Amino acid sequence: MRGNIAQLMQQAQKMQEQMQRAQEELANLEVTGNAGGGMVNVTLSGRMECRRVRIDPSVLSDPEMAEDLVAAAFNDAVNKVNAASQEKMGAATAGLPLPPGMKLPF
């Protein structure tokens, strides 16, 4: 019993280190969301901070379309950050038995 607890604690420590490393990698990650066939690009960091917005000048003639494309590009970038986050966090917790439905980070 005592050996199992010690082993579980070692696994938890290793997972914590891996999660910290994954969070640092995510902080340095940049992803770009696109809309309108590349007419609008939004670049976000892994912490969901907007780094760049590029809008093709031809889009600016129609403000409503420009607004829709910016929103769509932003949502695309958010989805890409979330996917990368799930992938990195999943790799960090691999091998540690978590209860069903428990997601990390909390």
PDB file of N, CA and C in Angstrom:
ATOM      1  N   MET A   1       0.825  -1.191   0.000  1.00  0.00           N
ATOM      2  CA  MET A   1       0.000   0.000   0.000  1.00  0.00           C
ATOM      3  C   MET A   1       0.871   1.258   0.000  1.00  0.00           C
ATOM      4  N   ARG A   2       1.872   1.280   0.893  1.00  0.00           N
ATOM      5  CA  ARG A   2       2.739   2.445   0.986  1.00  0.00           C
ATOM      6  C   ARG A   2       3.530   2.648  -0.310  1.00  0.00           C
ATOM      7  N   GLY A   3       3.935   1.548  -0.941  1.00  0.00           N
ATOM      8  CA  GLY A   3       4.662   1.636  -2.204  1.00  0.00           C
ATOM      9  C   GLY A   3       3.792   2.219  -3.303  1.00  0.00           C
ATOM     10  N   ASN A   4       2.507   1.853  -3.297  1.00  0.00           N
ATOM     11  CA  ASN A   4       1.586   2.386  -4.301  1.00  0.00           C
ATOM     12  C   ASN A   4       1.409   3.896  -4.152  1.00  0.00           C
ATOM     13  N   ILE A   5       1.331   4.370  -2.921  1.00  0.00           N
ATOM     14  CA  ILE A   5       1.170   5.804  -2.681  1.00  0.00           C
ATOM     15  C   ILE A   5       2.418   6.554  -3.121  1.00  0.00           C
ATOM     16  N   ALA A   6       3.586   6.002  -2.803  1.00  0.00           N
ATOM     17  CA  ALA A   6       4.840   6.643  -3.208  1.00  0.00           C
ATOM     18  C   ALA A   6       4.945   6.697  -4.725  1.00  0.00           C
ATOM     19  N   GLN A   7       4.554   5.616  -5.376  1.00  0.00           N
ATOM     20  CA  GLN A   7       4.598   5.582  -6.838  1.00  0.00           C
ATOM     21  C   GLN A   7       3.619   6.592  -7.425  1.00  0.00           C
ATOM     22  N   LEU A   8       2.433   6.693  -6.844  1.00  0.00           N
ATOM     23  CA  LEU A   8       1.437   7.649  -7.309  1.00  0.00           C
ATOM     24  C   LEU A   8       1.936   9.077  -7.117  1.00  0.00           C
ATOM     25  N   MET A   9       2.596   9.345  -6.017  1.00  0.00           N
ATOM     26  CA  MET A   9       3.146  10.682  -5.765  1.00  0.00           C
ATOM     27  C   MET A   9       4.238  11.022  -6.776  1.00  0.00           C
ATOM     28  N   GLN A  10       5.066  10.044  -7.126  1.00  0.00           N
ATOM     29  CA  GLN A  10       6.101  10.269  -8.133  1.00  0.00           C
ATOM     30  C   GLN A  10       5.462  10.573  -9.482  1.00  0.00           C
ATOM     31  N   GLN A  11       4.417   9.829  -9.834  1.00  0.00           N
ATOM     32  CA  GLN A  11       3.716  10.073 -11.089  1.00  0.00           C
ATOM     33  C   GLN A  11       3.096  11.466 -11.094  1.00  0.00           C
ATOM     34  N   ALA A  12       2.509  11.873  -9.972  1.00  0.00           N
ATOM     35  CA  ALA A  12       1.891  13.195  -9.882  1.00  0.00           C
ATOM     36  C   ALA A  12       2.941  14.296 -10.029  1.00  0.00           C
ATOM     37  N   GLN A  13       4.105  14.095  -9.416  1.00  0.00           N
ATOM     38  CA  GLN A  13       5.190  15.081  -9.529  1.00  0.00           C
ATOM     39  C   GLN A  13       5.662  15.179 -10.971  1.00  0.00           C
ATOM     40  N   LYS A  14       5.825  14.050 -11.613  1.00  0.00           N
ATOM     41  CA  LYS A  14       6.261  14.030 -13.011  1.00  0.00           C
ATOM     42  C   LYS A  14       5.219  14.715 -13.901  1.00  0.00           C
ATOM     43  N   MET A  15       3.940  14.429 -13.651  1.00  0.00           N
ATOM     44  CA  MET A  15       2.875  15.051 -14.428  1.00  0.00           C
ATOM     45  C   MET A  15       2.876  16.563 -14.227  1.00  0.00           C
ATOM     46  N   GLN A  16       3.096  17.013 -12.997  1.00  0.00           N
ATOM     47  CA  GLN A  16       3.127  18.443 -12.717  1.00  0.00           C
ATOM     48  C   GLN A  16       4.253  19.123 -13.493  1.00  0.00           C
ATOM     49  N   GLU A  17       5.415  18.494 -13.535  1.00  0.00           N
ATOM     50  CA  GLU A  17       6.540  19.038 -14.289  1.00  0.00           C
ATOM     51  C   GLU A  17       6.222  19.083 -15.781  1.00  0.00           C
ATOM     52  N   GLN A  18       5.613  18.023 -16.279  1.00  0.00           N
ATOM     53  CA  GLN A  18       5.248  17.982 -17.695  1.00  0.00           C
ATOM     54  C   GLN A  18       4.199  19.037 -18.029  1.00  0.00           C
ATOM     55  N   MET A  19       3.241  19.245 -17.131  1.00  0.00           N
ATOM     56  CA  MET A  19       2.210  20.255 -17.363  1.00  0.00           C
ATOM     57  C   MET A  19       2.811  21.651 -17.359  1.00  0.00           C
ATOM     58  N   GLN A  20       3.745  21.896 -16.468  1.00  0.00           N
ATOM     59  CA  GLN A  20       4.396  23.201 -16.430  1.00  0.00           C
ATOM     60  C   GLN A  20       5.156  23.452 -17.725  1.00  0.00           C
ATOM     61  N   ARG A  21       5.856  22.439 -18.205  1.00  0.00           N
ATOM     62  CA  ARG A  21       6.594  22.549 -19.465  1.00  0.00           C
ATOM     63  C   ARG A  21       5.633  22.798 -20.621  1.00  0.00           C
ATOM     64  N   ALA A  22       4.495  22.080 -20.621  1.00  0.00           N
ATOM     65  CA  ALA A  22       3.495  22.250 -21.681  1.00  0.00           C
ATOM     66  C   ALA A  22       2.903  23.659 -21.647  1.00  0.00           C
ATOM     67  N   GLN A  23       2.651  24.193 -20.456  1.00  0.00           N
ATOM     68  CA  GLN A  23       2.116  25.551 -20.347  1.00  0.00           C
ATOM     69  C   GLN A  23       3.117  26.580 -20.856  1.00  0.00           C
ATOM     70  N   GLU A  24       4.390  26.365 -20.585  1.00  0.00           N
ATOM     71  CA  GLU A  24       5.424  27.273 -21.094  1.00  0.00           C
ATOM     72  C   GLU A  24       5.485  27.217 -22.617  1.00  0.00           C
ATOM     73  N   GLU A  25       5.381  26.017 -23.173  1.00  0.00           N
ATOM     74  CA  GLU A  25       5.368  25.876 -24.631  1.00  0.00           C
ATOM     75  C   GLU A  25       4.159  26.567 -25.230  1.00  0.00           C
ATOM     76  N   LEU A  26       3.008  26.418 -24.591  1.00  0.00           N
ATOM     77  CA  LEU A  26       1.800  27.074 -25.084  1.00  0.00           C
ATOM     78  C   LEU A  26       1.929  28.595 -25.033  1.00  0.00           C
ATOM     79  N   ALA A  27       2.579  29.118 -24.006  1.00  0.00           N
ATOM     80  CA  ALA A  27       2.750  30.560 -23.891  1.00  0.00           C
ATOM     81  C   ALA A  27       3.556  31.109 -25.070  1.00  0.00           C
ATOM     82  N   ASN A  28       4.479  30.315 -25.586  1.00  0.00           N
ATOM     83  CA  ASN A  28       5.317  30.742 -26.700  1.00  0.00           C
ATOM     84  C   ASN A  28       4.707  30.425 -28.063  1.00  0.00           C
ATOM     85  N   LEU A  29       3.619  29.681 -28.062  1.00  0.00           N
ATOM     86  CA  LEU A  29       2.972  29.279 -29.298  1.00  0.00           C
ATOM     87  C   LEU A  29       2.245  30.454 -29.945  1.00  0.00           C
ATOM     88  N   GLU A  30       2.283  30.538 -31.256  1.00  0.00           N
ATOM     89  CA  GLU A  30       1.475  31.491 -32.005  1.00  0.00           C
ATOM     90  C   GLU A  30       0.737  30.733 -33.091  1.00  0.00           C
ATOM     91  N   VAL A  31      -0.563  30.979 -33.190  1.00  0.00           N
ATOM     92  CA  VAL A  31      -1.367  30.364 -34.249  1.00  0.00           C
ATOM     93  C   VAL A  31      -2.093  31.466 -35.010  1.00  0.00           C
ATOM     94  N   THR A  32      -2.371  31.186 -36.263  1.00  0.00           N
ATOM     95  CA  THR A  32      -3.057  32.165 -37.103  1.00  0.00           C
ATOM     96  C   THR A  32      -4.359  31.577 -37.600  1.00  0.00           C
ATOM     97  N   GLY A  33      -5.435  32.318 -37.360  1.00  0.00           N
ATOM     98  CA  GLY A  33      -6.742  31.962 -37.879  1.00  0.00           C
ATOM     99  C   GLY A  33      -6.996  32.741 -39.147  1.00  0.00           C
ATOM    100  N   ASN A  34      -7.682  32.120 -40.089  1.00  0.00           N
ATOM    101  CA  ASN A  34      -7.937  32.738 -41.390  1.00  0.00           C
ATOM    102  C   ASN A  34      -9.428  32.777 -41.679  1.00  0.00           C
ATOM    103  N   ALA A  35      -9.807  33.743 -42.497  1.00  0.00           N
ATOM    104  CA  ALA A  35     -11.184  33.816 -42.977  1.00  0.00           C
ATOM    105  C   ALA A  35     -11.173  34.488 -44.343  1.00  0.00           C
ATOM    106  N   GLY A  36     -12.215  34.199 -45.097  1.00  0.00           N
ATOM    107  CA  GLY A  36     -12.336  34.814 -46.422  1.00  0.00           C
ATOM    108  C   GLY A  36     -11.228  34.404 -47.361  1.00  0.00           C
ATOM    109  N   GLY A  37     -10.820  33.151 -47.268  1.00  0.00           N
ATOM    110  CA  GLY A  37      -9.757  32.678 -48.162  1.00  0.00           C
ATOM    111  C   GLY A  37      -8.432  33.379 -47.915  1.00  0.00           C
ATOM    112  N   GLY A  38      -8.178  33.753 -46.665  1.00  0.00           N
ATOM    113  CA  GLY A  38      -6.918  34.405 -46.327  1.00  0.00           C
ATOM    114  C   GLY A  38      -6.973  35.922 -46.424  1.00  0.00           C
ATOM    115  N   MET A  39      -8.162  36.458 -46.646  1.00  0.00           N
ATOM    116  CA  MET A  39      -8.281  37.918 -46.736  1.00  0.00           C
ATOM    117  C   MET A  39      -8.127  38.572 -45.357  1.00  0.00           C
ATOM    118  N   VAL A  40      -8.445  37.809 -44.304  1.00  0.00           N
ATOM    119  CA  VAL A  40      -8.267  38.296 -42.941  1.00  0.00           C
ATOM    120  C   VAL A  40      -7.529  37.220 -42.151  1.00  0.00           C
ATOM    121  N   ASN A  41      -6.479  37.636 -41.453  1.00  0.00           N
ATOM    122  CA  ASN A  41      -5.701  36.736 -40.605  1.00  0.00           C
ATOM    123  C   ASN A  41      -5.597  37.339 -39.215  1.00  0.00           C
ATOM    124  N   VAL A  42      -5.813  36.508 -38.202  1.00  0.00           N
ATOM    125  CA  VAL A  42      -5.657  36.922 -36.811  1.00  0.00           C
ATOM    126  C   VAL A  42      -4.681  35.955 -36.163  1.00  0.00           C
ATOM    127  N   THR A  43      -3.623  36.485 -35.568  1.00  0.00           N
ATOM    128  CA  THR A  43      -2.613  35.670 -34.902  1.00  0.00           C
ATOM    129  C   THR A  43      -2.762  35.844 -33.394  1.00  0.00           C
ATOM    130  N   LEU A  44      -2.903  34.714 -32.699  1.00  0.00           N
ATOM    131  CA  LEU A  44      -3.032  34.699 -31.243  1.00  0.00           C
ATOM    132  C   LEU A  44      -1.869  33.930 -30.632  1.00  0.00           C
ATOM    133  N   SER A  45      -1.541  34.308 -29.390  1.00  0.00           N
ATOM    134  CA  SER A  45      -0.574  33.524 -28.630  1.00  0.00           C
ATOM    135  C   SER A  45      -1.309  32.357 -27.983  1.00  0.00           C
ATOM    136  N   GLY A  46      -0.567  31.449 -27.397  1.00  0.00           N
ATOM    137  CA  GLY A  46      -1.167  30.324 -26.699  1.00  0.00           C
ATOM    138  C   GLY A  46      -1.957  30.747 -25.473  1.00  0.00           C
ATOM    139  N   ARG A  47      -1.781  31.981 -25.045  1.00  0.00           N
ATOM    140  CA  ARG A  47      -2.539  32.530 -23.910  1.00  0.00           C
ATOM    141  C   ARG A  47      -3.728  33.361 -24.385  1.00  0.00           C
ATOM    142  N   MET A  48      -4.083  33.204 -25.651  1.00  0.00           N
ATOM    143  CA  MET A  48      -5.226  33.901 -26.256  1.00  0.00           C
ATOM    144  C   MET A  48      -5.024  35.410 -26.335  1.00  0.00           C
ATOM    145  N   GLU A  49      -3.778  35.856 -26.421  1.00  0.00           N
ATOM    146  CA  GLU A  49      -3.497  37.274 -26.605  1.00  0.00           C
ATOM    147  C   GLU A  49      -3.346  37.538 -28.093  1.00  0.00           C
ATOM    148  N   CYS A  50      -4.014  38.567 -28.570  1.00  0.00           N
ATOM    149  CA  CYS A  50      -3.944  38.905 -29.991  1.00  0.00           C
ATOM    150  C   CYS A  50      -2.584  39.526 -30.291  1.00  0.00           C
ATOM    151  N   ARG A  51      -1.879  38.950 -31.250  1.00  0.00           N
ATOM    152  CA  ARG A  51      -0.559  39.443 -31.632  1.00  0.00           C
ATOM    153  C   ARG A  51      -0.607  40.301 -32.900  1.00  0.00           C
ATOM    154  N   ARG A  52      -1.408  39.858 -33.878  1.00  0.00           N
ATOM    155  CA  ARG A  52      -1.475  40.568 -35.161  1.00  0.00           C
ATOM    156  C   ARG A  52      -2.851  40.383 -35.794  1.00  0.00           C
ATOM    157  N   VAL A  53      -3.256  41.391 -36.530  1.00  0.00           N
ATOM    158  CA  VAL A  53      -4.443  41.301 -37.362  1.00  0.00           C
ATOM    159  C   VAL A  53      -4.048  41.843 -38.725  1.00  0.00           C
ATOM    160  N   ARG A  54      -4.286  41.063 -39.757  1.00  0.00           N
ATOM    161  CA  ARG A  54      -3.990  41.508 -41.119  1.00  0.00           C
ATOM    162  C   ARG A  54      -5.287  41.451 -41.912  1.00  0.00           C
ATOM    163  N   ILE A  55      -5.630  42.571 -42.513  1.00  0.00           N
ATOM    164  CA  ILE A  55      -6.855  42.663 -43.304  1.00  0.00           C
ATOM    165  C   ILE A  55      -6.486  43.131 -44.700  1.00  0.00           C
ATOM    166  N   ASP A  56      -6.895  42.366 -45.691  1.00  0.00           N
ATOM    167  CA  ASP A  56      -6.671  42.750 -47.082  1.00  0.00           C
ATOM    168  C   ASP A  56      -7.431  44.055 -47.341  1.00  0.00           C
ATOM    169  N   PRO A  57      -6.794  45.044 -47.941  1.00  0.00           N
ATOM    170  CA  PRO A  57      -7.452  46.330 -48.178  1.00  0.00           C
ATOM    171  C   PRO A  57      -8.764  46.239 -48.961  1.00  0.00           C
ATOM    172  N   SER A  58      -8.907  45.230 -49.795  1.00  0.00           N
ATOM    173  CA  SER A  58     -10.134  45.107 -50.582  1.00  0.00           C
ATOM    174  C   SER A  58     -11.347  44.807 -49.705  1.00  0.00           C
ATOM    175  N   VAL A  59     -11.120  44.255 -48.509  1.00  0.00           N
ATOM    176  CA  VAL A  59     -12.211  43.918 -47.595  1.00  0.00           C
ATOM    177  C   VAL A  59     -12.786  45.183 -46.944  1.00  0.00           C
ATOM    178  N   LEU A  60     -11.972  46.210 -46.822  1.00  0.00           N
ATOM    179  CA  LEU A  60     -12.375  47.407 -46.093  1.00  0.00           C
ATOM    180  C   LEU A  60     -13.479  48.207 -46.793  1.00  0.00           C
ATOM    181  N   SER A  61     -13.733  47.920 -48.048  1.00  0.00           N
ATOM    182  CA  SER A  61     -14.802  48.633 -48.761  1.00  0.00           C
ATOM    183  C   SER A  61     -16.192  48.212 -48.266  1.00  0.00           C
ATOM    184  N   ASP A  62     -16.272  47.061 -47.600  1.00  0.00           N
ATOM    185  CA  ASP A  62     -17.546  46.564 -47.059  1.00  0.00           C
ATOM    186  C   ASP A  62     -17.366  46.330 -45.558  1.00  0.00           C
ATOM    187  N   PRO A  63     -17.695  47.324 -44.724  1.00  0.00           N
ATOM    188  CA  PRO A  63     -17.449  47.207 -43.279  1.00  0.00           C
ATOM    189  C   PRO A  63     -18.121  46.009 -42.625  1.00  0.00           C
ATOM    190  N   GLU A  64     -19.343  45.678 -43.012  1.00  0.00           N
ATOM    191  CA  GLU A  64     -20.027  44.523 -42.402  1.00  0.00           C
ATOM    192  C   GLU A  64     -19.291  43.228 -42.703  1.00  0.00           C
ATOM    193  N   MET A  65     -18.863  43.071 -43.944  1.00  0.00           N
ATOM    194  CA  MET A  65     -18.119  41.873 -44.316  1.00  0.00           C
ATOM    195  C   MET A  65     -16.789  41.827 -43.560  1.00  0.00           C
ATOM    196  N   ALA A  66     -16.126  42.973 -43.414  1.00  0.00           N
ATOM    197  CA  ALA A  66     -14.859  43.023 -42.690  1.00  0.00           C
ATOM    198  C   ALA A  66     -15.063  42.585 -41.248  1.00  0.00           C
ATOM    199  N   GLU A  67     -16.121  43.048 -40.612  1.00  0.00           N
ATOM    200  CA  GLU A  67     -16.408  42.659 -39.233  1.00  0.00           C
ATOM    201  C   GLU A  67     -16.639  41.158 -39.123  1.00  0.00           C
ATOM    202  N   ASP A  68     -17.415  40.614 -40.043  1.00  0.00           N
ATOM    203  CA  ASP A  68     -17.694  39.171 -40.028  1.00  0.00           C
ATOM    204  C   ASP A  68     -16.424  38.355 -40.234  1.00  0.00           C
ATOM    205  N   LEU A  69     -15.578  38.802 -41.146  1.00  0.00           N
ATOM    206  CA  LEU A  69     -14.345  38.059 -41.428  1.00  0.00           C
ATOM    207  C   LEU A  69     -13.368  38.127 -40.254  1.00  0.00           C
ATOM    208  N   VAL A  70     -13.295  39.281 -39.588  1.00  0.00           N
ATOM    209  CA  VAL A  70     -12.412  39.392 -38.418  1.00  0.00           C
ATOM    210  C   VAL A  70     -12.897  38.444 -37.322  1.00  0.00           C
ATOM    211  N   ALA A  71     -14.219  38.429 -37.091  1.00  0.00           N
ATOM    212  CA  ALA A  71     -14.769  37.533 -36.072  1.00  0.00           C
ATOM    213  C   ALA A  71     -14.498  36.075 -36.432  1.00  0.00           C
ATOM    214  N   ALA A  72     -14.687  35.719 -37.688  1.00  0.00           N
ATOM    215  CA  ALA A  72     -14.463  34.339 -38.117  1.00  0.00           C
ATOM    216  C   ALA A  72     -12.986  33.955 -37.995  1.00  0.00           C
ATOM    217  N   ALA A  73     -12.083  34.851 -38.365  1.00  0.00           N
ATOM    218  CA  ALA A  73     -10.650  34.564 -38.258  1.00  0.00           C
ATOM    219  C   ALA A  73     -10.239  34.427 -36.794  1.00  0.00           C
ATOM    220  N   PHE A  74     -10.795  35.274 -35.943  1.00  0.00           N
ATOM    221  CA  PHE A  74     -10.495  35.187 -34.511  1.00  0.00           C
ATOM    222  C   PHE A  74     -10.973  33.849 -33.954  1.00  0.00           C
ATOM    223  N   ASN A  75     -12.195  33.450 -34.298  1.00  0.00           N
ATOM    224  CA  ASN A  75     -12.728  32.166 -33.822  1.00  0.00           C
ATOM    225  C   ASN A  75     -11.899  30.998 -34.334  1.00  0.00           C
ATOM    226  N   ASP A  76     -11.430  31.083 -35.563  1.00  0.00           N
ATOM    227  CA  ASP A  76     -10.577  30.036 -36.120  1.00  0.00           C
ATOM    228  C   ASP A  76      -9.283  29.931 -35.306  1.00  0.00           C
ATOM    229  N   ALA A  77      -8.698  31.073 -34.971  1.00  0.00           N
ATOM    230  CA  ALA A  77      -7.463  31.067 -34.186  1.00  0.00           C
ATOM    231  C   ALA A  77      -7.711  30.505 -32.785  1.00  0.00           C
ATOM    232  N   VAL A  78      -8.825  30.868 -32.157  1.00  0.00           N
ATOM    233  CA  VAL A  78      -9.155  30.357 -30.828  1.00  0.00           C
ATOM    234  C   VAL A  78      -9.295  28.839 -30.871  1.00  0.00           C
ATOM    235  N   ASN A  79      -9.972  28.326 -31.893  1.00  0.00           N
ATOM    236  CA  ASN A  79     -10.131  26.873 -32.023  1.00  0.00           C
ATOM    237  C   ASN A  79      -8.780  26.185 -32.178  1.00  0.00           C
ATOM    238  N   LYS A  80      -7.871  26.795 -32.914  1.00  0.00           N
ATOM    239  CA  LYS A  80      -6.538  26.209 -33.101  1.00  0.00           C
ATOM    240  C   LYS A  80      -5.741  26.220 -31.795  1.00  0.00           C
ATOM    241  N   VAL A  81      -5.848  27.306 -31.019  1.00  0.00           N
ATOM    242  CA  VAL A  81      -5.154  27.362 -29.725  1.00  0.00           C
ATOM    243  C   VAL A  81      -5.718  26.301 -28.790  1.00  0.00           C
ATOM    244  N   ASN A  82      -7.040  26.168 -28.752  1.00  0.00           N
ATOM    245  CA  ASN A  82      -7.666  25.164 -27.882  1.00  0.00           C
ATOM    246  C   ASN A  82      -7.239  23.750 -28.267  1.00  0.00           C
ATOM    247  N   ALA A  83      -7.169  23.473 -29.563  1.00  0.00           N
ATOM    248  CA  ALA A  83      -6.741  22.148 -30.016  1.00  0.00           C
ATOM    249  C   ALA A  83      -5.290  21.877 -29.606  1.00  0.00           C
ATOM    250  N   ALA A  84      -4.425  22.875 -29.773  1.00  0.00           N
ATOM    251  CA  ALA A  84      -3.020  22.711 -29.392  1.00  0.00           C
ATOM    252  C   ALA A  84      -2.900  22.527 -27.883  1.00  0.00           C
ATOM    253  N   SER A  85      -3.705  23.244 -27.130  1.00  0.00           N
ATOM    254  CA  SER A  85      -3.685  23.135 -25.671  1.00  0.00           C
ATOM    255  C   SER A  85      -4.112  21.740 -25.233  1.00  0.00           C
ATOM    256  N   GLN A  86      -5.191  21.231 -25.808  1.00  0.00           N
ATOM    257  CA  GLN A  86      -5.653  19.885 -25.460  1.00  0.00           C
ATOM    258  C   GLN A  86      -4.601  18.837 -25.802  1.00  0.00           C
ATOM    259  N   GLU A  87      -3.958  19.011 -26.929  1.00  0.00           N
ATOM    260  CA  GLU A  87      -2.932  18.050 -27.357  1.00  0.00           C
ATOM    261  C   GLU A  87      -1.753  18.056 -26.379  1.00  0.00           C
ATOM    262  N   LYS A  88      -1.271  19.246 -26.034  1.00  0.00           N
ATOM    263  CA  LYS A  88      -0.109  19.328 -25.138  1.00  0.00           C
ATOM    264  C   LYS A  88      -0.452  18.886 -23.730  1.00  0.00           C
ATOM    265  N   MET A  89      -1.607  19.259 -23.235  1.00  0.00           N
ATOM    266  CA  MET A  89      -1.996  18.860 -21.884  1.00  0.00           C
ATOM    267  C   MET A  89      -2.298  17.357 -21.834  1.00  0.00           C
ATOM    268  N   GLY A  90      -2.855  16.822 -22.910  1.00  0.00           N
ATOM    269  CA  GLY A  90      -3.106  15.385 -22.965  1.00  0.00           C
ATOM    270  C   GLY A  90      -1.813  14.597 -22.923  1.00  0.00           C
ATOM    271  N   ALA A  91      -0.796  15.108 -23.607  1.00  0.00           N
ATOM    272  CA  ALA A  91       0.505  14.439 -23.587  1.00  0.00           C
ATOM    273  C   ALA A  91       1.136  14.539 -22.202  1.00  0.00           C
ATOM    274  N   ALA A  92       0.902  15.651 -21.508  1.00  0.00           N
ATOM    275  CA  ALA A  92       1.485  15.840 -20.174  1.00  0.00           C
ATOM    276  C   ALA A  92       0.857  14.914 -19.147  1.00  0.00           C
ATOM    277  N   THR A  93      -0.417  14.569 -19.325  1.00  0.00           N
ATOM    278  CA  THR A  93      -1.097  13.723 -18.341  1.00  0.00           C
ATOM    279  C   THR A  93      -1.165  12.263 -18.773  1.00  0.00           C
ATOM    280  N   ALA A  94      -0.537  11.922 -19.881  1.00  0.00           N
ATOM    281  CA  ALA A  94      -0.574  10.540 -20.363  1.00  0.00           C
ATOM    282  C   ALA A  94       0.022   9.607 -19.316  1.00  0.00           C
ATOM    283  N   GLY A  95      -0.685   8.515 -19.090  1.00  0.00           N
ATOM    284  CA  GLY A  95      -0.183   7.518 -18.154  1.00  0.00           C
ATOM    285  C   GLY A  95      -0.684   7.692 -16.738  1.00  0.00           C
ATOM    286  N   LEU A  96      -1.246   8.852 -16.413  1.00  0.00           N
ATOM    287  CA  LEU A  96      -1.777   9.056 -15.069  1.00  0.00           C
ATOM    288  C   LEU A  96      -3.265   8.760 -15.098  1.00  0.00           C
ATOM    289  N   PRO A  97      -3.708   7.807 -14.323  1.00  0.00           N
ATOM    290  CA  PRO A  97      -5.126   7.455 -14.346  1.00  0.00           C
ATOM    291  C   PRO A  97      -5.973   8.549 -13.703  1.00  0.00           C
ATOM    292  N   LEU A  98      -6.757   9.256 -14.513  1.00  0.00           N
ATOM    293  CA  LEU A  98      -7.645  10.298 -14.017  1.00  0.00           C
ATOM    294  C   LEU A  98      -9.069   9.781 -14.037  1.00  0.00           C
ATOM    295  N   PRO A  99      -9.880  10.219 -13.085  1.00  0.00           N
ATOM    296  CA  PRO A  99     -11.287   9.797 -13.092  1.00  0.00           C
ATOM    297  C   PRO A  99     -11.986  10.278 -14.357  1.00  0.00           C
ATOM    298  N   PRO A 100     -12.973   9.530 -14.838  1.00  0.00           N
ATOM    299  CA  PRO A 100     -13.691   9.929 -16.042  1.00  0.00           C
ATOM    300  C   PRO A 100     -14.288  11.320 -15.887  1.00  0.00           C
ATOM    301  N   GLY A 101     -14.147  12.129 -16.923  1.00  0.00           N
ATOM    302  CA  GLY A 101     -14.713  13.469 -16.917  1.00  0.00           C
ATOM    303  C   GLY A 101     -13.830  14.515 -16.288  1.00  0.00           C
ATOM    304  N   MET A 102     -12.728  14.122 -15.663  1.00  0.00           N
ATOM    305  CA  MET A 102     -11.823  15.091 -15.053  1.00  0.00           C
ATOM    306  C   MET A 102     -10.909  15.661 -16.123  1.00  0.00           C
ATOM    307  N   LYS A 103     -10.893  16.985 -16.224  1.00  0.00           N
ATOM    308  CA  LYS A 103     -10.091  17.626 -17.253  1.00  0.00           C
ATOM    309  C   LYS A 103      -9.013  18.479 -16.598  1.00  0.00           C
ATOM    310  N   LEU A 104      -7.857  18.509 -17.209  1.00  0.00           N
ATOM    311  CA  LEU A 104      -6.775  19.347 -16.736  1.00  0.00           C
ATOM    312  C   LEU A 104      -6.374  20.293 -17.855  1.00  0.00           C
ATOM    313  N   PRO A 105      -5.930  21.488 -17.578  1.00  0.00           N
ATOM    314  CA  PRO A 105      -5.887  22.114 -16.280  1.00  0.00           C
ATOM    315  C   PRO A 105      -7.290  22.437 -15.791  1.00  0.00           C
ATOM    316  N   PHE A 106      -7.433  22.588 -14.506  1.00  0.00           N
ATOM    317  CA  PHE A 106      -8.735  22.766 -13.856  1.00  0.00           C
ATOM    318  C   PHE A 106      -9.381  24.060 -14.232  1.00  0.00           C
TER     319      PHE A 106
END
